[in-house]
Coordinates of C-alpha atoms in Angstrom, one line a residue:
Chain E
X1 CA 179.8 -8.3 -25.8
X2 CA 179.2 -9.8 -22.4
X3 CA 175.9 -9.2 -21.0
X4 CA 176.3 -7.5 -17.2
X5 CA 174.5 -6.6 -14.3
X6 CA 174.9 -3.4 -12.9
X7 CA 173.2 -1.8 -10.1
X8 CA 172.3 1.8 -10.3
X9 CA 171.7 4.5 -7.1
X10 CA 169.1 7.3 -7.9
X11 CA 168.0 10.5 -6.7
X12 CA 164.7 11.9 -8.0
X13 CA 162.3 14.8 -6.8
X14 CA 159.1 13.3 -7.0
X15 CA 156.5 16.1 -7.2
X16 CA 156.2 15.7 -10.9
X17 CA 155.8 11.9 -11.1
X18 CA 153.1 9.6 -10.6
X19 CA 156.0 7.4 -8.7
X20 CA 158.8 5.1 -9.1
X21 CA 156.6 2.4 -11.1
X22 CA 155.8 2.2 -14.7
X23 CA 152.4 2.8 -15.9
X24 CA 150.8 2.8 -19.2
X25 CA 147.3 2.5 -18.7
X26 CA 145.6 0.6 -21.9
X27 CA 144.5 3.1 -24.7
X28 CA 145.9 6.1 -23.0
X29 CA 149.1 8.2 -22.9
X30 CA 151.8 6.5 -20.1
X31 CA 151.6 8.4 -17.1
X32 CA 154.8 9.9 -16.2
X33 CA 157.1 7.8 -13.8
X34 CA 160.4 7.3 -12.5
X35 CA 161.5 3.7 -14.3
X36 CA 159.4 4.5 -17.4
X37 CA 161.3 8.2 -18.0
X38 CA 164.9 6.0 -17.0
X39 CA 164.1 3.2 -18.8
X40 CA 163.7 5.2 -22.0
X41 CA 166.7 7.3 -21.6
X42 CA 168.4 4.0 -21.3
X43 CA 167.3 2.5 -24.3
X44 CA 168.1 5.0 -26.2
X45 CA 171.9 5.0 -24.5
X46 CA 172.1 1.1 -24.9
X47 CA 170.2 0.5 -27.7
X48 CA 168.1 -2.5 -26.3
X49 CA 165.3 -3.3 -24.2
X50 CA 165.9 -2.9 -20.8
X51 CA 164.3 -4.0 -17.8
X52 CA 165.0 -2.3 -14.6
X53 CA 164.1 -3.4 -11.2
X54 CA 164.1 -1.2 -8.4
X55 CA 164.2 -1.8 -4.8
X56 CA 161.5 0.5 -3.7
X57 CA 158.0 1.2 -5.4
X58 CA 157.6 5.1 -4.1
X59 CA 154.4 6.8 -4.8
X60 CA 153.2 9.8 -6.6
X61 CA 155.2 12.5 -5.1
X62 CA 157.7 10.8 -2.9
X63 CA 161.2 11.8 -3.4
X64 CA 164.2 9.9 -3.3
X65 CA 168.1 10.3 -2.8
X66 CA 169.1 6.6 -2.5
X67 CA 166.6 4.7 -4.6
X68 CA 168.2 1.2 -5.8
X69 CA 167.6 -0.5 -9.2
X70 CA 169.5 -3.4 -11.2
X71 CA 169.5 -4.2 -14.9
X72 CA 171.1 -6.8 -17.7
X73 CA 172.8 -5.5 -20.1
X74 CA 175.8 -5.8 -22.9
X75 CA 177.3 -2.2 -22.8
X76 CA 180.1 -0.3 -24.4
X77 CA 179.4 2.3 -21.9
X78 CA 182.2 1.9 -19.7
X79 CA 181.0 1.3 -16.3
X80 CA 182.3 4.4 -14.2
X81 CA 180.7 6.5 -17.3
X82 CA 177.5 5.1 -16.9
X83 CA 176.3 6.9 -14.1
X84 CA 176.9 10.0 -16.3
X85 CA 175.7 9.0 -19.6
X86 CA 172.4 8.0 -18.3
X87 CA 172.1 10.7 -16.4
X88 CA 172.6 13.2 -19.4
X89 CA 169.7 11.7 -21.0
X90 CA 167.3 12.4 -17.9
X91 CA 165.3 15.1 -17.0
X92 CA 166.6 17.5 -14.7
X93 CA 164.4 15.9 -11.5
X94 CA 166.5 12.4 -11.8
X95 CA 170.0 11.7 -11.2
X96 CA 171.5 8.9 -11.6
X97 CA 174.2 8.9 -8.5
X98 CA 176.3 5.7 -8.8
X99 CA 176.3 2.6 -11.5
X100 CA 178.2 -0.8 -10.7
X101 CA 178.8 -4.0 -12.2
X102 CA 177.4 -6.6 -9.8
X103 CA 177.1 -10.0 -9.8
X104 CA 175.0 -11.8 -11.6
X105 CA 172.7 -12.9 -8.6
X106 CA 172.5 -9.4 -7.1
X107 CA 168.6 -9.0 -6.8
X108 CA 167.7 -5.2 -5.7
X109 CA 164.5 -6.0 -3.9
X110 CA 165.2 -9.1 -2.2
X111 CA 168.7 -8.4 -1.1
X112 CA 167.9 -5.5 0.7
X113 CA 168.4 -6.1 4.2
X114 CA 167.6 -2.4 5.9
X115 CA 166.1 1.0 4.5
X116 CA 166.1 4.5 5.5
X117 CA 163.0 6.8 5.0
X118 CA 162.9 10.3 6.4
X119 CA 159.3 12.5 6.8
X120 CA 159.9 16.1 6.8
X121 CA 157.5 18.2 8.7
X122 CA 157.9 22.2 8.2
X123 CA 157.1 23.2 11.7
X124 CA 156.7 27.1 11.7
X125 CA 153.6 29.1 10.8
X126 CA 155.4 30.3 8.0
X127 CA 155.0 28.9 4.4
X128 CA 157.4 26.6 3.0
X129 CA 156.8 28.5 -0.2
X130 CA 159.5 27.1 -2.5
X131 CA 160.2 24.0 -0.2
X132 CA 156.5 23.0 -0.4
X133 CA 156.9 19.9 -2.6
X134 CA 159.6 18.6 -0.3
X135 CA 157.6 19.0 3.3
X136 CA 154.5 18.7 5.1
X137 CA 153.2 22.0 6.4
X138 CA 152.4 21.2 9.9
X139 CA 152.5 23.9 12.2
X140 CA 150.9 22.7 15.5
X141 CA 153.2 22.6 18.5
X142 CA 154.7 19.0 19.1
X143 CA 156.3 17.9 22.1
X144 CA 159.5 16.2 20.5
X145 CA 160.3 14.4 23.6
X146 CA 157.0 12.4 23.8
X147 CA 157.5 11.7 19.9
X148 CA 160.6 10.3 20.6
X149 CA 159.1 8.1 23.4
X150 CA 156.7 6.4 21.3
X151 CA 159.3 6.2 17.8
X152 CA 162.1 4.0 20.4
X153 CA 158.7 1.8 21.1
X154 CA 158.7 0.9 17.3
X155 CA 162.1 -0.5 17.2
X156 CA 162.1 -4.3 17.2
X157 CA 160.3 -7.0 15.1
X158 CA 156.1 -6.7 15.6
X159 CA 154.0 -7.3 13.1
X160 CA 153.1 -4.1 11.7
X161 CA 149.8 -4.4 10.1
X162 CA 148.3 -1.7 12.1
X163 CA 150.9 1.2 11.0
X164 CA 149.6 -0.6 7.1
X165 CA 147.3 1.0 4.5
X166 CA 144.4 -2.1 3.4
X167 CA 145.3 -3.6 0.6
X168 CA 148.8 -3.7 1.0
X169 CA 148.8 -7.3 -0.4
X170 CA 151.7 -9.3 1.3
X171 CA 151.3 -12.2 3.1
X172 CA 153.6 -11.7 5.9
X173 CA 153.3 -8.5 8.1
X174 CA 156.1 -9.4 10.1
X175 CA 158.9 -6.8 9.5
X176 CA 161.9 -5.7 11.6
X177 CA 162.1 -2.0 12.5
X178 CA 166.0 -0.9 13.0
X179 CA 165.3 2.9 14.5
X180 CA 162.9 5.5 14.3
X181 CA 163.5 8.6 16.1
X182 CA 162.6 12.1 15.4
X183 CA 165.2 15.0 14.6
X184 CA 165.2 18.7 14.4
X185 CA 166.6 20.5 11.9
X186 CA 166.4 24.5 11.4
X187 CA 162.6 25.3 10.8
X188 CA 162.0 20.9 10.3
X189 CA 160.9 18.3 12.4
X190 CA 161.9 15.1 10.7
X191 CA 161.1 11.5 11.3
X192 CA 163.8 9.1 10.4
X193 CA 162.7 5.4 9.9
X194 CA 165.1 2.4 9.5
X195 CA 164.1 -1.1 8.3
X196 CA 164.1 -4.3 7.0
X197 CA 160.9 -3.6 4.7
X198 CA 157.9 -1.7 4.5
X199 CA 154.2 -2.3 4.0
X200 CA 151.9 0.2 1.9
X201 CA 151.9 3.3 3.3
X202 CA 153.8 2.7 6.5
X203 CA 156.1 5.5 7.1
X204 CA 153.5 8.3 6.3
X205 CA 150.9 6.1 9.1
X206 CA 153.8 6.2 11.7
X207 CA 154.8 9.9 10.7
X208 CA 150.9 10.6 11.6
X209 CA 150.8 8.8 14.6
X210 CA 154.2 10.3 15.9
X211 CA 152.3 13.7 15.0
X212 CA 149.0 12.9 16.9
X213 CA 151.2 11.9 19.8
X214 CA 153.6 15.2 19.5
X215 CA 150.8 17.2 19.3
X216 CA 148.8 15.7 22.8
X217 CA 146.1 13.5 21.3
X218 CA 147.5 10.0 21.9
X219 CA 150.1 8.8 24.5
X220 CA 153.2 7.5 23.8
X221 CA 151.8 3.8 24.4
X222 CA 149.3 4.1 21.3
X223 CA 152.6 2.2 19.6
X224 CA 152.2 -0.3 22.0
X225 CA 148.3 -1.1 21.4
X226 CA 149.0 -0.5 17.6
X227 CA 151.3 -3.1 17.6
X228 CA 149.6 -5.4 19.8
X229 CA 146.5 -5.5 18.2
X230 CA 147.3 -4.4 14.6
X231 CA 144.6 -2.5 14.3
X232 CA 145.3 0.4 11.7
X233 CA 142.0 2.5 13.6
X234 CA 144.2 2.9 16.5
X235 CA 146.6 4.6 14.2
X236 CA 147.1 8.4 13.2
X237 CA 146.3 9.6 9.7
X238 CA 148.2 9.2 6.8
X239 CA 150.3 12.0 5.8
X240 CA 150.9 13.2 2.4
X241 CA 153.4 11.8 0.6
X242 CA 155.8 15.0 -0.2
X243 CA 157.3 14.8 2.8
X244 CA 158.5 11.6 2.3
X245 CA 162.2 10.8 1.1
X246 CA 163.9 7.1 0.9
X247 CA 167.4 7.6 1.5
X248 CA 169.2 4.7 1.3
X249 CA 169.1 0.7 0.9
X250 CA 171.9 -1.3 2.5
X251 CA 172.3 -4.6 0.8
Chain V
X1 CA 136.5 54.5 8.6
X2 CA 140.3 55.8 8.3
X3 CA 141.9 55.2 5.6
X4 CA 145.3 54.4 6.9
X5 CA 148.6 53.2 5.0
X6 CA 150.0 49.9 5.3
X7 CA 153.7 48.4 5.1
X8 CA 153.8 44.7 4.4
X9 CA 156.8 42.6 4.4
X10 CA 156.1 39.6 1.4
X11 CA 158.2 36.1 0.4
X12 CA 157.7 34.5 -2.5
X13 CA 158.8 31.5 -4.3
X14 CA 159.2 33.1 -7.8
X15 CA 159.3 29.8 -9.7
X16 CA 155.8 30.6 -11.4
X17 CA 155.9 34.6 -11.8
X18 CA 156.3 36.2 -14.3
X19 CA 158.0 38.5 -11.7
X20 CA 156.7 41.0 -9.3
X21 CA 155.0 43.6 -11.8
X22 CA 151.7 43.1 -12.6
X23 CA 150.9 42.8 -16.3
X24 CA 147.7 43.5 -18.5
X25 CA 148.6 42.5 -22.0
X26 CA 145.9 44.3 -24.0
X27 CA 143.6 41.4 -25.3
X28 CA 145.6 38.7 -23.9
X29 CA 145.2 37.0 -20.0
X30 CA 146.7 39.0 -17.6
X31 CA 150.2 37.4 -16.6
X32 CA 150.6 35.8 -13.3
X33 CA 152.5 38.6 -11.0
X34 CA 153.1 38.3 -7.7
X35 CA 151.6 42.0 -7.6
X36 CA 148.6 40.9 -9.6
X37 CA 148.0 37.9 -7.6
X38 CA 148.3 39.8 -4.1
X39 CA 146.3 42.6 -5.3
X40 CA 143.2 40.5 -6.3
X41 CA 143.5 39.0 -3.0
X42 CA 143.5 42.0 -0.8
X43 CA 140.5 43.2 -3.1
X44 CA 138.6 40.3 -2.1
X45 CA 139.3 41.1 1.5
X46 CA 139.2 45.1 1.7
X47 CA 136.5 44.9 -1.2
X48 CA 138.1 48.0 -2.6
X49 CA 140.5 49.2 -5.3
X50 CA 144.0 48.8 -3.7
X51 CA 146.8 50.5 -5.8
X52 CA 149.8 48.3 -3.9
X53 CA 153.5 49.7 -4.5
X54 CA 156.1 47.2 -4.1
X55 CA 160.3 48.4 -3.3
X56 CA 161.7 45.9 -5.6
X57 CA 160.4 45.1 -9.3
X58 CA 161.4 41.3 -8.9
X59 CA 162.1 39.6 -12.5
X60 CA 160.1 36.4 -13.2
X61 CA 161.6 33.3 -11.1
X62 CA 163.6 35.8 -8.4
X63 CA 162.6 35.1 -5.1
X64 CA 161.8 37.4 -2.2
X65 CA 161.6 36.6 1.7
X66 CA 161.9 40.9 2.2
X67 CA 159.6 42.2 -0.4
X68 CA 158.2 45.6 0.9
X69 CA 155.1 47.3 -0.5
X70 CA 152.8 49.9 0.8
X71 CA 149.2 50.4 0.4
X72 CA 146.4 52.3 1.9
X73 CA 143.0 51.1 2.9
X74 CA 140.3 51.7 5.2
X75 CA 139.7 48.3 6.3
X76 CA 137.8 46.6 9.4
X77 CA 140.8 44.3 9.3
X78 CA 142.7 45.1 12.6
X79 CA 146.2 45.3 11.8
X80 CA 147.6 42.4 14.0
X81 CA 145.3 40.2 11.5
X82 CA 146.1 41.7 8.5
X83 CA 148.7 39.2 6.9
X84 CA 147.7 36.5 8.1
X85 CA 144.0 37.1 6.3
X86 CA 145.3 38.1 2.6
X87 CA 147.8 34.9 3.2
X88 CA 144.6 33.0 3.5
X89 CA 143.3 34.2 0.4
X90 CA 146.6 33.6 -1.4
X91 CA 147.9 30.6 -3.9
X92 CA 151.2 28.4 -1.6
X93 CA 153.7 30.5 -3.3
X94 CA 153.3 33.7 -1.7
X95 CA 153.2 34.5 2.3
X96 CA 152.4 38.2 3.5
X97 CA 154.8 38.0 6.4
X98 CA 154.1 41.1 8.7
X99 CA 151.6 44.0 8.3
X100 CA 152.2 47.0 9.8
X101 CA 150.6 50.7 10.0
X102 CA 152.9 53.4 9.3
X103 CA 153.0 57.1 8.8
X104 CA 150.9 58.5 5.8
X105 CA 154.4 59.8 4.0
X106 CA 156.0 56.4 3.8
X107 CA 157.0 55.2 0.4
X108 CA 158.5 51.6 -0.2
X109 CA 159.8 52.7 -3.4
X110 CA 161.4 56.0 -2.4
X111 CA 162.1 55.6 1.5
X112 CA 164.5 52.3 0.9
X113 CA 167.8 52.5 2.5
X114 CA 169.5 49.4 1.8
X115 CA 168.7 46.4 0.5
X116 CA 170.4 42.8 0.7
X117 CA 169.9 39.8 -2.4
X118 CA 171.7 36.7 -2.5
X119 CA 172.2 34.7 -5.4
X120 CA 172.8 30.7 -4.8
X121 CA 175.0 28.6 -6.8
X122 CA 174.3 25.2 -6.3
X123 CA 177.8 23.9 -6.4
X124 CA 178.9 20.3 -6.8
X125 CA 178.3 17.7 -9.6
X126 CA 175.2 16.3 -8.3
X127 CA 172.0 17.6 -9.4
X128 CA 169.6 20.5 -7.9
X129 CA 166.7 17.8 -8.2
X130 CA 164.0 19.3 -5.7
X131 CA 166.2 23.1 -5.3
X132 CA 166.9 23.3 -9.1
X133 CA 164.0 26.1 -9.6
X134 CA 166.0 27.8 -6.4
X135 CA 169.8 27.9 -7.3
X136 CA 171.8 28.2 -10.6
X137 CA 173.5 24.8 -10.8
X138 CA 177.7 25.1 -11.1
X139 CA 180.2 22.9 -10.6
X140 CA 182.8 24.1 -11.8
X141 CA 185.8 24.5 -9.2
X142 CA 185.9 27.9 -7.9
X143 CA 188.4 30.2 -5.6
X144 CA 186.6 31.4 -2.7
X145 CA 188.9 33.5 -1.6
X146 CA 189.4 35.3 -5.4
X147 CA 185.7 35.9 -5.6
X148 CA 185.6 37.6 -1.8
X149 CA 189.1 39.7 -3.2
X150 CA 186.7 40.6 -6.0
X151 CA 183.9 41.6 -4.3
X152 CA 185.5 43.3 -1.7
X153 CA 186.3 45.5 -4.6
X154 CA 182.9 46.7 -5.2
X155 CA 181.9 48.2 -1.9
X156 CA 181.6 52.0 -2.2
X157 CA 179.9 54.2 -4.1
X158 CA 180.5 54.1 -8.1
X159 CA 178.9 54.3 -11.0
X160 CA 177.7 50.4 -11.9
X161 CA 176.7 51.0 -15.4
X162 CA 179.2 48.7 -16.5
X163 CA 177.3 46.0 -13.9
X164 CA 173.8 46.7 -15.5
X165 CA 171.9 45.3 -18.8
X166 CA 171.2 47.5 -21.6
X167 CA 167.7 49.8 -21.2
X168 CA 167.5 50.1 -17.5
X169 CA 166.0 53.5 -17.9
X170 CA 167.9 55.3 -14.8
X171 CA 169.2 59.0 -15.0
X172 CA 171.8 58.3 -12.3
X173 CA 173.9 55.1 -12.9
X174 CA 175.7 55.8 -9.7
X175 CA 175.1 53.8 -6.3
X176 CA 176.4 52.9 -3.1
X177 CA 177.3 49.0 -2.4
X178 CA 177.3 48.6 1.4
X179 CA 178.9 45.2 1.2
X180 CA 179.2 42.1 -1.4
X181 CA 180.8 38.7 -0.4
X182 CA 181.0 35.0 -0.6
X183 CA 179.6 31.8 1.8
X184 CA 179.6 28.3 1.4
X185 CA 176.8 26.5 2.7
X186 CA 176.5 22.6 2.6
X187 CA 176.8 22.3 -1.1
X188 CA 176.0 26.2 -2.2
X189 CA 178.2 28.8 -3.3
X190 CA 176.1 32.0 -1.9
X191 CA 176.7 35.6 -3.5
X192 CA 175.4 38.4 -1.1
X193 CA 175.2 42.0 -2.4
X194 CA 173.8 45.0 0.2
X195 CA 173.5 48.3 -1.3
X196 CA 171.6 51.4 -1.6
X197 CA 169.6 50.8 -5.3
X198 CA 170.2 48.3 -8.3
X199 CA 170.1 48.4 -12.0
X200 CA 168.6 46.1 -14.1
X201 CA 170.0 42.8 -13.8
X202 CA 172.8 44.1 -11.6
X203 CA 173.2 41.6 -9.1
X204 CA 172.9 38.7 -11.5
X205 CA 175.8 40.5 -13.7
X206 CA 178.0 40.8 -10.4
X207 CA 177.1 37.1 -9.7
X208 CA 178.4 36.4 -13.2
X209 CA 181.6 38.1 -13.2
X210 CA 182.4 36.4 -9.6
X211 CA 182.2 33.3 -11.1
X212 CA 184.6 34.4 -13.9
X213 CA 186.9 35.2 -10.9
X214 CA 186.4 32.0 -9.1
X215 CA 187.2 29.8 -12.1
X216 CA 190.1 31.8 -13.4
X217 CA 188.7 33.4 -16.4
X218 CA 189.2 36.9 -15.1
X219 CA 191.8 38.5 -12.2
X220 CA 190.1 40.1 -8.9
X221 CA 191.0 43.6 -10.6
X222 CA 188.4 43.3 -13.3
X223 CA 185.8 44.5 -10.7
X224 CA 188.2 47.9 -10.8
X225 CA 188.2 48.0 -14.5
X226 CA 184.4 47.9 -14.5
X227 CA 184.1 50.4 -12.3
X228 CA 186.2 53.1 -14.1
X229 CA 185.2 51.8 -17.5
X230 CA 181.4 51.6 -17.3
X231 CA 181.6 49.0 -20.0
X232 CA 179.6 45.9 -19.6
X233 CA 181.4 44.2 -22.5
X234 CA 183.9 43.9 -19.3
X235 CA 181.6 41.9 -16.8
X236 CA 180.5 38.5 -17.2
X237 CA 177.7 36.5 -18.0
X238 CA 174.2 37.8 -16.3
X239 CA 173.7 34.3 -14.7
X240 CA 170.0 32.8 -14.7
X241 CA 167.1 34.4 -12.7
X242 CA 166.0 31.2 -10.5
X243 CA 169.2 31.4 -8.3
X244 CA 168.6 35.5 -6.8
X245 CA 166.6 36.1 -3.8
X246 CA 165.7 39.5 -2.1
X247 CA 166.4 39.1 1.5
X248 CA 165.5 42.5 3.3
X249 CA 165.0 45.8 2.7
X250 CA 165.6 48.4 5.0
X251 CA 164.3 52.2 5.7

């Protein structure tokens, strides 16, 4: 049998991994992630070692309903059942959505040419009760107008060290931001970020700052300085992760 | 200080209750209720026995967003502040959502007029991920309009033995269904049932047997067959706890 690439498209609620990327800390149990728990059920479907790549390394707790990943492999698994077959081996918090036979140079991190994250804010005193693991609990009045002020002032290439956790270890900070705009949706406030790559932490920074600014304690033009200084201090905080959701990678 | 009753209005995520009733196992932990859980909070707060009743005896996993219970207390707690300060003192999957004072002779048990549940079908091929502790997952094609002919059926007053499990301890068997029918919502397949009291497992049998109609299994007219035969050997499948939520109650 021929040996294949295929490219797979994943949706996974996070709140019950320590994220996308493989860990088995020496001596101890592996921890619990994304490509270790598919990369078993696939061996076991394929019978050989597999090594999956995915596009995006989401943290502990970050969900995901357009994740990318490629893999070799010599299959009699019919392509179009693929999706399925894997799927039926997973846990009920992954599905695999879509498996295709690519070509051989398809790469799933460096071909990516723009991403989609969305942060979810649930903006009512209420609790989010059984939404909780999908949403920040943020319940502070936000001026949606002036959050959508500074978000257009992201849009553009900058470098983007500022809106960066430290020790996000790439060279280049340079990265090209598509659109970011904010969007309400029943009892949410989400903020929708498209672009060409991301740097540690970088969409729960700019979720924060677009709260702090919502909420009265920064201007708009805090995106501005950010950027022109890259000075993550002048940034808002971090926000937790389970309100984050990737959502798609266009190649 | 008066001792006054209390009506509060309660949601719940039901994921990780074992239901609403609190329960002492003799020589074993107590189980976590949504009762137990509340009641040790407001004991905190009141610093006093609190005997509170609740309207609906939820099943471990339903939801609520309507709960009612009463309670009376002789608290320093003005009213207006009440459920906001046992919410404080609560785990994230519970939220006391009004407090009121009402007249010494109302009963949340016995003064319930109507109440509304839905039941959510999570219906398309894709998985739950993230909702899967919130709907029962279907996809199995279903007629829309058969399951609203079906439940259109079951408005009136009747006796729903045949719609109840096995050992739910009521003298009368007959009640008064207000109104039962079908939505679609984005990808859900919702069930709502309004009615005067329910059995055990009542709405979750209806649920099943709708489905039955939906994908062909049984004719709209089953629901009449039911009804006049009080046999539950004619009713479906009592689908899965997760996917029911209380919605209101009113008096």
């Amino acid at each position: 049998m021929e040996s294949l690439r295929y490219k797979l498209t994943i949706a996974y609620d996070g709140a019950l991994f320590h994220g996308w990327q493989k860990q088995e800390p020496p001596g101890e149990e592996p921890l619990r992630t994304v490509q270790g728990v598919i990369i078993e059920a696939m061996q076991r479907l394929l019978a050989q070692p597999i090594n999956l790549v995915g596009a995006s390394r989401t943290d502990a707790r970050v969900h995901a309903i357009g994740q990318v990943a490629h893999f070799d492999a010599a299959s009699r698994v019919p392509v179009e059942r693929m999706a399925g077959a894997i799927t039926g081996r997973l846990p009920e918090d992954i599905d695999i959505i879509k498996a295709e036979v690519v070509d051989r140079s398809f790469d799933a991190i460096t071909d990516a040419k723009n991403k989609q994250y969305r942060y979810s804010l649930h903006h009512t005193r209420r609790r989010p009760l059984g939404q909780r693991h999908a949403v920040y609990h943020c319940w502070t009045p936000l001026d949606i107008d002036r959050m959508n002020d500074a978000a257009a002032r992201l849009v553009g290439t900058h470098d983007v060290e500022g809106l960066s956790a430290a020790g996000h270890g790439r060279t280049s900070t340079i990265r090209t931001i598509y659109d970011c705009h904010v969007e309400t949706k029943d009892d949410q406030v989400q903020i929708v970020v498209q672009g060409s790559g991301f740097l540690y932490n970088m969409v729960r920074i700019i979720a924060g700052t677009l709260v702090e600014v919502g909420r009265g304690r920064f201007e708009p033009s805090v995106i501005d300085r950010i950027l022109a200084t890259a000075d993550r201090r002048e940034a808002g905080p971090t926000l937790p992760a389970e309100g984050l959701c990737l959502e798609w990678i266009a190649y």
